[in-house]
Amino acid sequence: MAAIAATPFLLLYAAVTAPQRITDHRLAGLEDRALDHPLPPGTTFAGFEPQGPVTGDSGDCWAGFAFSLRTDRPPEEIKRYYEAAPFTRSSAHFSELSVFASQESADRVWVAFDTTYSGTADLRCW
């Protein structure tokens, strides 16, 4: 009997959180494409930072993720390399994808990706 009474609330919860799960799945796919992309010449992978929180305003969502590379290459070169990568231009779900690179230490460059997209059904974007 309790399960029947809880069913409308569970359905409402599923309906409200479905857009968030869809957004998170799309962001995870973007992260996977970035991490699966060949590393720039002269670099090795140094670490990954988990996806930051999805936030927004008036239906526009913002999210990002980052990783570190060991390299002797300048951050500007690493930034240009990732800006030219196909995954930065070919997403139907993300209207803007920005790449940032900065010197983390003498032999590490931090690479960050920030994206903006329409998340009208995702409550985190309001």
CSV table of N, CA and C in Angstrom, one decimal:
chain,number,residue,atom,x,y,z
A,1,MET,N,0.8,-1.2,0.0
A,1,MET,CA,0.0,0.0,0.0
A,1,MET,C,0.9,1.3,0.0
A,2,ALA,N,2.0,1.3,0.8
A,2,ALA,CA,2.8,2.4,0.9
A,2,ALA,C,3.5,2.7,-0.5
A,3,ALA,N,3.8,1.6,-1.2
A,3,ALA,CA,4.5,1.7,-2.5
A,3,ALA,C,3.5,2.4,-3.5
A,4,ILE,N,2.3,2.1,-3.4
A,4,ILE,CA,1.3,2.7,-4.3
A,4,ILE,C,1.2,4.2,-4.0
A,5,ALA,N,1.2,4.5,-2.8
A,5,ALA,CA,1.1,5.9,-2.4
A,5,ALA,C,2.3,6.7,-2.7
A,6,ALA,N,3.5,6.1,-2.8
A,6,ALA,CA,4.7,6.8,-3.1
A,6,ALA,C,4.9,6.9,-4.6
A,7,THR,N,4.2,6.2,-5.4
A,7,THR,CA,4.4,6.2,-6.9
A,7,THR,C,4.3,7.6,-7.5
A,8,PRO,N,3.3,8.4,-7.2
A,8,PRO,CA,3.3,9.7,-7.8
A,8,PRO,C,4.5,10.6,-7.5
A,9,PHE,N,5.0,10.5,-6.2
A,9,PHE,CA,6.2,11.2,-5.8
A,9,PHE,C,7.4,10.7,-6.5
A,10,LEU,N,7.5,9.4,-6.7
A,10,LEU,CA,8.7,8.9,-7.4
A,10,LEU,C,8.7,9.3,-8.9
A,11,LEU,N,7.5,9.3,-9.5
A,11,LEU,CA,7.4,9.7,-10.9
A,11,LEU,C,7.7,11.2,-11.0
A,12,LEU,N,7.3,12.0,-10.1
A,12,LEU,CA,7.6,13.5,-10.1
A,12,LEU,C,9.1,13.7,-10.0
A,13,TYR,N,9.7,12.9,-9.1
A,13,TYR,CA,11.2,13.0,-8.9
A,13,TYR,C,11.9,12.6,-10.2
A,14,ALA,N,11.5,11.6,-10.8
A,14,ALA,CA,12.1,11.1,-12.0
A,14,ALA,C,12.0,12.2,-13.1
A,15,ALA,N,10.8,12.8,-13.2
A,15,ALA,CA,10.6,13.8,-14.2
A,15,ALA,C,11.4,15.0,-14.0
A,16,VAL,N,11.6,15.4,-12.8
A,16,VAL,CA,12.3,16.6,-12.4
A,16,VAL,C,13.8,16.4,-12.6
A,17,THR,N,14.3,15.2,-12.3
A,17,THR,CA,15.8,15.0,-12.3
A,17,THR,C,16.2,14.4,-13.7
A,18,ALA,N,15.4,14.0,-14.6
A,18,ALA,CA,15.8,13.5,-15.9
A,18,ALA,C,16.6,14.5,-16.7
A,19,PRO,N,16.2,15.7,-16.8
A,19,PRO,CA,17.1,16.7,-17.5
A,19,PRO,C,18.5,16.8,-16.9
A,20,GLN,N,18.6,16.7,-15.6
A,20,GLN,CA,19.9,16.8,-15.0
A,20,GLN,C,20.8,15.6,-15.3
A,21,ARG,N,20.2,14.4,-15.3
A,21,ARG,CA,20.9,13.2,-15.7
A,21,ARG,C,21.3,13.2,-17.2
A,22,ILE,N,20.4,13.8,-18.0
A,22,ILE,CA,20.8,13.9,-19.4
A,22,ILE,C,21.9,14.8,-19.6
A,23,THR,N,21.9,16.0,-19.0
A,23,THR,CA,23.0,17.0,-19.0
A,23,THR,C,24.3,16.3,-18.5
A,24,ASP,N,24.2,15.7,-17.4
A,24,ASP,CA,25.4,15.0,-16.9
A,24,ASP,C,26.0,14.0,-17.8
A,25,HIS,N,25.1,13.2,-18.5
A,25,HIS,CA,25.6,12.2,-19.4
A,25,HIS,C,26.3,12.9,-20.6
A,26,ARG,N,25.7,14.0,-21.1
A,26,ARG,CA,26.3,14.7,-22.3
A,26,ARG,C,27.7,15.3,-21.9
A,27,LEU,N,27.8,15.9,-20.7
A,27,LEU,CA,29.0,16.4,-20.2
A,27,LEU,C,30.1,15.3,-20.0
A,28,ALA,N,29.7,14.2,-19.5
A,28,ALA,CA,30.6,13.1,-19.4
A,28,ALA,C,31.1,12.6,-20.7
A,29,GLY,N,30.3,12.6,-21.7
A,29,GLY,CA,30.7,12.3,-23.1
A,29,GLY,C,31.7,13.3,-23.6
A,30,LEU,N,31.5,14.6,-23.4
A,30,LEU,CA,32.4,15.6,-23.8
A,30,LEU,C,33.8,15.4,-23.1
A,31,GLU,N,33.7,15.1,-21.8
A,31,GLU,CA,35.0,14.8,-21.1
A,31,GLU,C,35.7,13.6,-21.6
A,32,ASP,N,35.0,12.6,-22.0
A,32,ASP,CA,35.6,11.4,-22.5
A,32,ASP,C,36.2,11.7,-23.9
A,33,ARG,N,35.6,12.5,-24.7
A,33,ARG,CA,36.2,12.9,-26.0
A,33,ARG,C,37.4,13.7,-25.8
A,34,ALA,N,37.5,14.6,-24.8
A,34,ALA,CA,38.7,15.3,-24.5
A,34,ALA,C,39.8,14.4,-24.0
A,35,LEU,N,39.5,13.5,-23.1
A,35,LEU,CA,40.5,12.6,-22.6
A,35,LEU,C,41.0,11.6,-23.6
A,36,ASP,N,40.1,11.2,-24.5
A,36,ASP,CA,40.4,10.2,-25.5
A,36,ASP,C,41.2,10.8,-26.7
A,37,HIS,N,41.2,12.1,-26.8
A,37,HIS,CA,41.9,12.8,-27.9
A,37,HIS,C,43.4,12.6,-27.7
A,38,PRO,N,44.1,12.4,-28.7
A,38,PRO,CA,45.6,12.2,-28.6
A,38,PRO,C,46.2,13.4,-27.8
A,39,LEU,N,47.2,13.1,-27.0
A,39,LEU,CA,47.8,14.2,-26.2
A,39,LEU,C,48.7,15.0,-27.2
A,40,PRO,N,48.9,16.3,-26.9
A,40,PRO,CA,49.8,17.1,-27.7
A,40,PRO,C,51.2,16.5,-27.7
A,41,PRO,N,52.0,16.7,-28.8
A,41,PRO,CA,53.4,16.1,-28.8
A,41,PRO,C,54.2,16.6,-27.6
A,42,GLY,N,55.0,15.8,-27.1
A,42,GLY,CA,55.9,16.2,-26.0
A,42,GLY,C,55.2,16.3,-24.7
A,43,THR,N,54.0,15.7,-24.5
A,43,THR,CA,53.3,15.7,-23.2
A,43,THR,C,52.9,14.3,-22.7
A,44,THR,N,52.7,14.2,-21.4
A,44,THR,CA,52.1,13.0,-20.8
A,44,THR,C,51.0,13.5,-19.9
A,45,PHE,N,50.1,12.6,-19.7
A,45,PHE,CA,49.0,12.9,-18.8
A,45,PHE,C,49.4,12.9,-17.3
A,46,ALA,N,49.0,14.0,-16.6
A,46,ALA,CA,49.4,14.1,-15.2
A,46,ALA,C,48.3,14.0,-14.2
A,47,GLY,N,47.1,14.2,-14.6
A,47,GLY,CA,46.0,14.1,-13.7
A,47,GLY,C,44.7,14.7,-14.2
A,48,PHE,N,43.6,14.3,-13.6
A,48,PHE,CA,42.3,14.8,-14.0
A,48,PHE,C,41.5,15.3,-12.8
A,49,GLU,N,40.8,16.5,-13.0
A,49,GLU,CA,40.0,17.0,-12.0
A,49,GLU,C,38.5,16.7,-12.4
A,50,PRO,N,37.7,16.3,-11.4
A,50,PRO,CA,36.3,15.9,-11.8
A,50,PRO,C,35.6,17.2,-12.3
A,51,GLN,N,34.5,16.9,-13.0
A,51,GLN,CA,33.7,17.9,-13.5
A,51,GLN,C,33.2,18.8,-12.4
A,52,GLY,N,33.2,20.1,-12.7
A,52,GLY,CA,32.7,21.1,-11.7
A,52,GLY,C,31.2,21.1,-11.7
A,53,PRO,N,30.6,21.8,-10.7
A,53,PRO,CA,29.2,21.8,-10.6
A,53,PRO,C,28.5,22.5,-11.8
A,54,VAL,N,27.4,22.0,-12.2
A,54,VAL,CA,26.6,22.7,-13.3
A,54,VAL,C,25.8,23.8,-12.6
A,55,THR,N,26.0,25.0,-13.1
A,55,THR,CA,25.3,26.2,-12.6
A,55,THR,C,24.7,27.0,-13.8
A,56,GLY,N,24.0,28.0,-13.5
A,56,GLY,CA,23.4,28.8,-14.6
A,56,GLY,C,22.6,29.9,-14.1
A,57,ASP,N,21.9,30.5,-15.1
A,57,ASP,CA,21.1,31.7,-14.9
A,57,ASP,C,20.1,31.8,-16.1
A,58,SER,N,18.8,31.9,-15.8
A,58,SER,CA,17.8,32.1,-16.8
A,58,SER,C,17.8,31.1,-17.9
A,59,GLY,N,18.1,29.8,-17.6
A,59,GLY,CA,18.1,28.8,-18.6
A,59,GLY,C,19.4,28.5,-19.3
A,60,ASP,N,20.4,29.3,-19.0
A,60,ASP,CA,21.7,29.1,-19.6
A,60,ASP,C,22.6,28.3,-18.6
A,61,CYS,N,23.2,27.2,-19.0
A,61,CYS,CA,24.0,26.4,-18.1
A,61,CYS,C,25.5,26.6,-18.4
A,62,TRP,N,26.2,26.5,-17.3
A,62,TRP,CA,27.7,26.6,-17.4
A,62,TRP,C,28.3,25.4,-16.6
A,63,ALA,N,29.3,24.8,-17.2
A,63,ALA,CA,30.0,23.6,-16.6
A,63,ALA,C,31.4,23.6,-17.2
A,64,GLY,N,32.2,22.8,-16.5
A,64,GLY,CA,33.6,22.7,-17.0
A,64,GLY,C,34.3,21.5,-16.3
A,65,PHE,N,35.4,21.2,-16.9
A,65,PHE,CA,36.3,20.1,-16.3
A,65,PHE,C,37.8,20.5,-16.7
A,66,ALA,N,38.7,19.9,-16.1
A,66,ALA,CA,40.1,20.2,-16.3
A,66,ALA,C,41.0,19.0,-16.1
A,67,PHE,N,42.2,19.1,-16.6
A,67,PHE,CA,43.2,18.1,-16.4
A,67,PHE,C,44.6,18.7,-16.5
A,68,SER,N,45.6,18.0,-16.1
A,68,SER,CA,47.0,18.5,-16.1
A,68,SER,C,47.8,17.6,-17.0
A,69,LEU,N,48.8,18.3,-17.7
A,69,LEU,CA,49.7,17.6,-18.5
A,69,LEU,C,51.1,17.9,-18.1
A,70,ARG,N,52.0,16.9,-18.1
A,70,ARG,CA,53.4,17.1,-17.9
A,70,ARG,C,54.0,17.5,-19.3
A,71,THR,N,54.7,18.6,-19.3
A,71,THR,CA,55.2,19.0,-20.6
A,71,THR,C,56.2,20.2,-20.4
A,72,ASP,N,57.1,20.4,-21.5
A,72,ASP,CA,57.9,21.5,-21.5
A,72,ASP,C,57.4,22.5,-22.5
A,73,ARG,N,56.3,22.3,-23.1
A,73,ARG,CA,55.6,23.2,-24.1
A,73,ARG,C,54.9,24.3,-23.3
A,74,PRO,N,54.9,25.5,-24.0
A,74,PRO,CA,54.2,26.6,-23.3
A,74,PRO,C,52.7,26.4,-23.3
A,75,PRO,N,52.0,27.0,-22.3
A,75,PRO,CA,50.5,26.9,-22.2
A,75,PRO,C,49.8,27.3,-23.5
A,76,GLU,N,50.3,28.4,-24.2
A,76,GLU,CA,49.6,28.9,-25.4
A,76,GLU,C,49.6,27.8,-26.5
A,77,GLU,N,50.7,27.1,-26.6
A,77,GLU,CA,50.7,26.0,-27.6
A,77,GLU,C,49.7,24.9,-27.3
A,78,ILE,N,49.6,24.5,-26.0
A,78,ILE,CA,48.7,23.5,-25.6
A,78,ILE,C,47.3,24.0,-25.8
A,79,LYS,N,47.0,25.2,-25.5
A,79,LYS,CA,45.7,25.8,-25.7
A,79,LYS,C,45.3,25.7,-27.2
A,80,ARG,N,46.2,26.2,-28.1
A,80,ARG,CA,45.9,26.1,-29.5
A,80,ARG,C,45.7,24.7,-30.0
A,81,TYR,N,46.4,23.8,-29.5
A,81,TYR,CA,46.3,22.4,-29.9
A,81,TYR,C,44.8,21.9,-29.6
A,82,TYR,N,44.4,22.2,-28.4
A,82,TYR,CA,43.0,21.7,-28.0
A,82,TYR,C,41.9,22.5,-28.7
A,83,GLU,N,42.2,23.8,-28.9
A,83,GLU,CA,41.2,24.6,-29.7
A,83,GLU,C,41.0,24.1,-31.1
A,84,ALA,N,42.0,23.4,-31.7
A,84,ALA,CA,41.9,22.9,-33.0
A,84,ALA,C,41.4,21.5,-33.0
A,85,ALA,N,41.2,20.9,-31.9
A,85,ALA,CA,40.7,19.5,-31.8
A,85,ALA,C,39.2,19.4,-32.3
A,86,PRO,N,38.9,18.3,-33.1
A,86,PRO,CA,37.5,18.2,-33.6
A,86,PRO,C,36.4,18.2,-32.6
A,87,PHE,N,36.7,17.7,-31.4
A,87,PHE,CA,35.6,17.6,-30.4
A,87,PHE,C,35.2,19.0,-29.9
A,88,THR,N,36.1,20.0,-30.0
A,88,THR,CA,35.7,21.3,-29.6
A,88,THR,C,34.8,22.1,-30.5
A,89,ARG,N,34.6,21.5,-31.7
A,89,ARG,CA,33.8,22.2,-32.7
A,89,ARG,C,32.5,21.4,-33.1
A,90,SER,N,32.4,20.2,-32.7
A,90,SER,CA,31.4,19.3,-33.3
A,90,SER,C,30.3,18.8,-32.3
A,91,SER,N,30.1,19.5,-31.2
A,91,SER,CA,29.0,19.1,-30.3
A,91,SER,C,27.7,19.8,-30.6
A,92,ALA,N,26.7,19.0,-30.8
A,92,ALA,CA,25.3,19.6,-31.1
A,92,ALA,C,24.7,20.1,-29.8
A,93,HIS,N,25.2,19.7,-28.6
A,93,HIS,CA,24.6,20.1,-27.3
A,93,HIS,C,25.2,21.3,-26.7
A,94,PHE,N,26.4,21.6,-27.0
A,94,PHE,CA,27.1,22.7,-26.3
A,94,PHE,C,27.4,23.8,-27.3
A,95,SER,N,26.8,25.0,-27.1
A,95,SER,CA,26.9,26.1,-28.0
A,95,SER,C,28.3,26.8,-27.9
A,96,GLU,N,28.9,26.8,-26.8
A,96,GLU,CA,30.2,27.4,-26.7
A,96,GLU,C,31.1,26.5,-25.8
A,97,LEU,N,32.3,26.3,-26.3
A,97,LEU,CA,33.3,25.5,-25.6
A,97,LEU,C,34.6,26.4,-25.6
A,98,SER,N,35.1,26.7,-24.4
A,98,SER,CA,36.3,27.5,-24.3
A,98,SER,C,37.4,26.7,-23.7
A,99,VAL,N,38.6,26.9,-24.2
A,99,VAL,CA,39.8,26.2,-23.7
A,99,VAL,C,40.7,27.2,-23.0
A,100,PHE,N,41.2,26.8,-21.9
A,100,PHE,CA,42.1,27.7,-21.1
A,100,PHE,C,43.3,26.8,-20.8
A,101,ALA,N,44.5,27.4,-20.8
A,101,ALA,CA,45.7,26.6,-20.4
A,101,ALA,C,46.6,27.6,-19.6
A,102,SER,N,47.1,27.1,-18.5
A,102,SER,CA,48.0,27.9,-17.7
A,102,SER,C,49.1,27.0,-17.1
A,103,GLN,N,50.2,27.7,-16.8
A,103,GLN,CA,51.4,27.0,-16.2
A,103,GLN,C,51.0,26.7,-14.8
A,104,GLU,N,51.0,25.4,-14.4
A,104,GLU,CA,50.7,24.9,-13.1
A,104,GLU,C,52.0,24.8,-12.3
A,105,SER,N,53.1,24.4,-12.9
A,105,SER,CA,54.4,24.3,-12.2
A,105,SER,C,55.4,24.3,-13.4
A,106,ALA,N,56.7,24.1,-13.0
A,106,ALA,CA,57.7,24.1,-14.0
A,106,ALA,C,57.5,23.1,-15.2
A,107,ASP,N,56.9,22.0,-14.9
A,107,ASP,CA,56.8,21.0,-15.9
A,107,ASP,C,55.3,20.5,-16.1
A,108,ARG,N,54.4,21.3,-15.6
A,108,ARG,CA,52.9,21.0,-15.8
A,108,ARG,C,52.1,22.2,-16.3
A,109,VAL,N,51.2,21.8,-17.2
A,109,VAL,CA,50.3,22.8,-17.7
A,109,VAL,C,48.9,22.3,-17.4
A,110,TRP,N,48.1,23.2,-16.8
A,110,TRP,CA,46.7,22.9,-16.5
A,110,TRP,C,45.8,23.3,-17.7
A,111,VAL,N,44.9,22.4,-18.1
A,111,VAL,CA,44.1,22.6,-19.3
A,111,VAL,C,42.6,22.5,-18.8
A,112,ALA,N,41.9,23.6,-19.0
A,112,ALA,CA,40.5,23.6,-18.5
A,112,ALA,C,39.5,23.9,-19.7
A,113,PHE,N,38.4,23.2,-19.7
A,113,PHE,CA,37.3,23.4,-20.7
A,113,PHE,C,36.1,23.9,-20.0
A,114,ASP,N,35.5,25.0,-20.5
A,114,ASP,CA,34.3,25.5,-19.9
A,114,ASP,C,33.3,25.6,-21.1
A,115,THR,N,32.1,25.2,-20.8
A,115,THR,CA,31.0,25.2,-21.8
A,115,THR,C,29.8,25.9,-21.3
A,116,THR,N,29.1,26.5,-22.3
A,116,THR,CA,27.8,27.1,-22.1
A,116,THR,C,26.8,26.4,-23.0
A,117,TYR,N,25.6,26.2,-22.5
A,117,TYR,CA,24.6,25.6,-23.3
A,117,TYR,C,23.2,25.9,-22.7
A,118,SER,N,22.2,25.6,-23.5
A,118,SER,CA,20.8,25.9,-23.1
A,118,SER,C,20.3,24.7,-22.3
A,119,GLY,N,19.9,25.0,-21.0
A,119,GLY,CA,19.5,23.9,-20.1
A,119,GLY,C,18.1,24.3,-19.6
A,120,THR,N,17.2,24.6,-20.4
A,120,THR,CA,15.9,25.2,-19.9
A,120,THR,C,15.2,24.2,-19.0
A,121,ALA,N,15.4,22.9,-19.2
A,121,ALA,CA,14.7,22.0,-18.3
A,121,ALA,C,15.5,21.5,-17.1
A,122,ASP,N,16.8,21.9,-17.1
A,122,ASP,CA,17.7,21.5,-16.0
A,122,ASP,C,17.6,22.6,-14.9
A,123,LEU,N,17.0,22.2,-13.8
A,123,LEU,CA,16.8,23.2,-12.7
A,123,LEU,C,18.0,23.9,-12.2
A,124,ARG,N,19.2,23.2,-12.4
A,124,ARG,CA,20.4,23.8,-11.9
A,124,ARG,C,20.8,25.1,-12.7
A,125,CYS,N,20.2,25.3,-13.8
A,125,CYS,CA,20.5,26.4,-14.7
A,125,CYS,C,19.6,27.6,-14.5
A,126,TRP,N,18.8,27.6,-13.4
A,126,TRP,CA,17.9,28.7,-13.2
A,126,TRP,C,18.4,29.4,-12.0
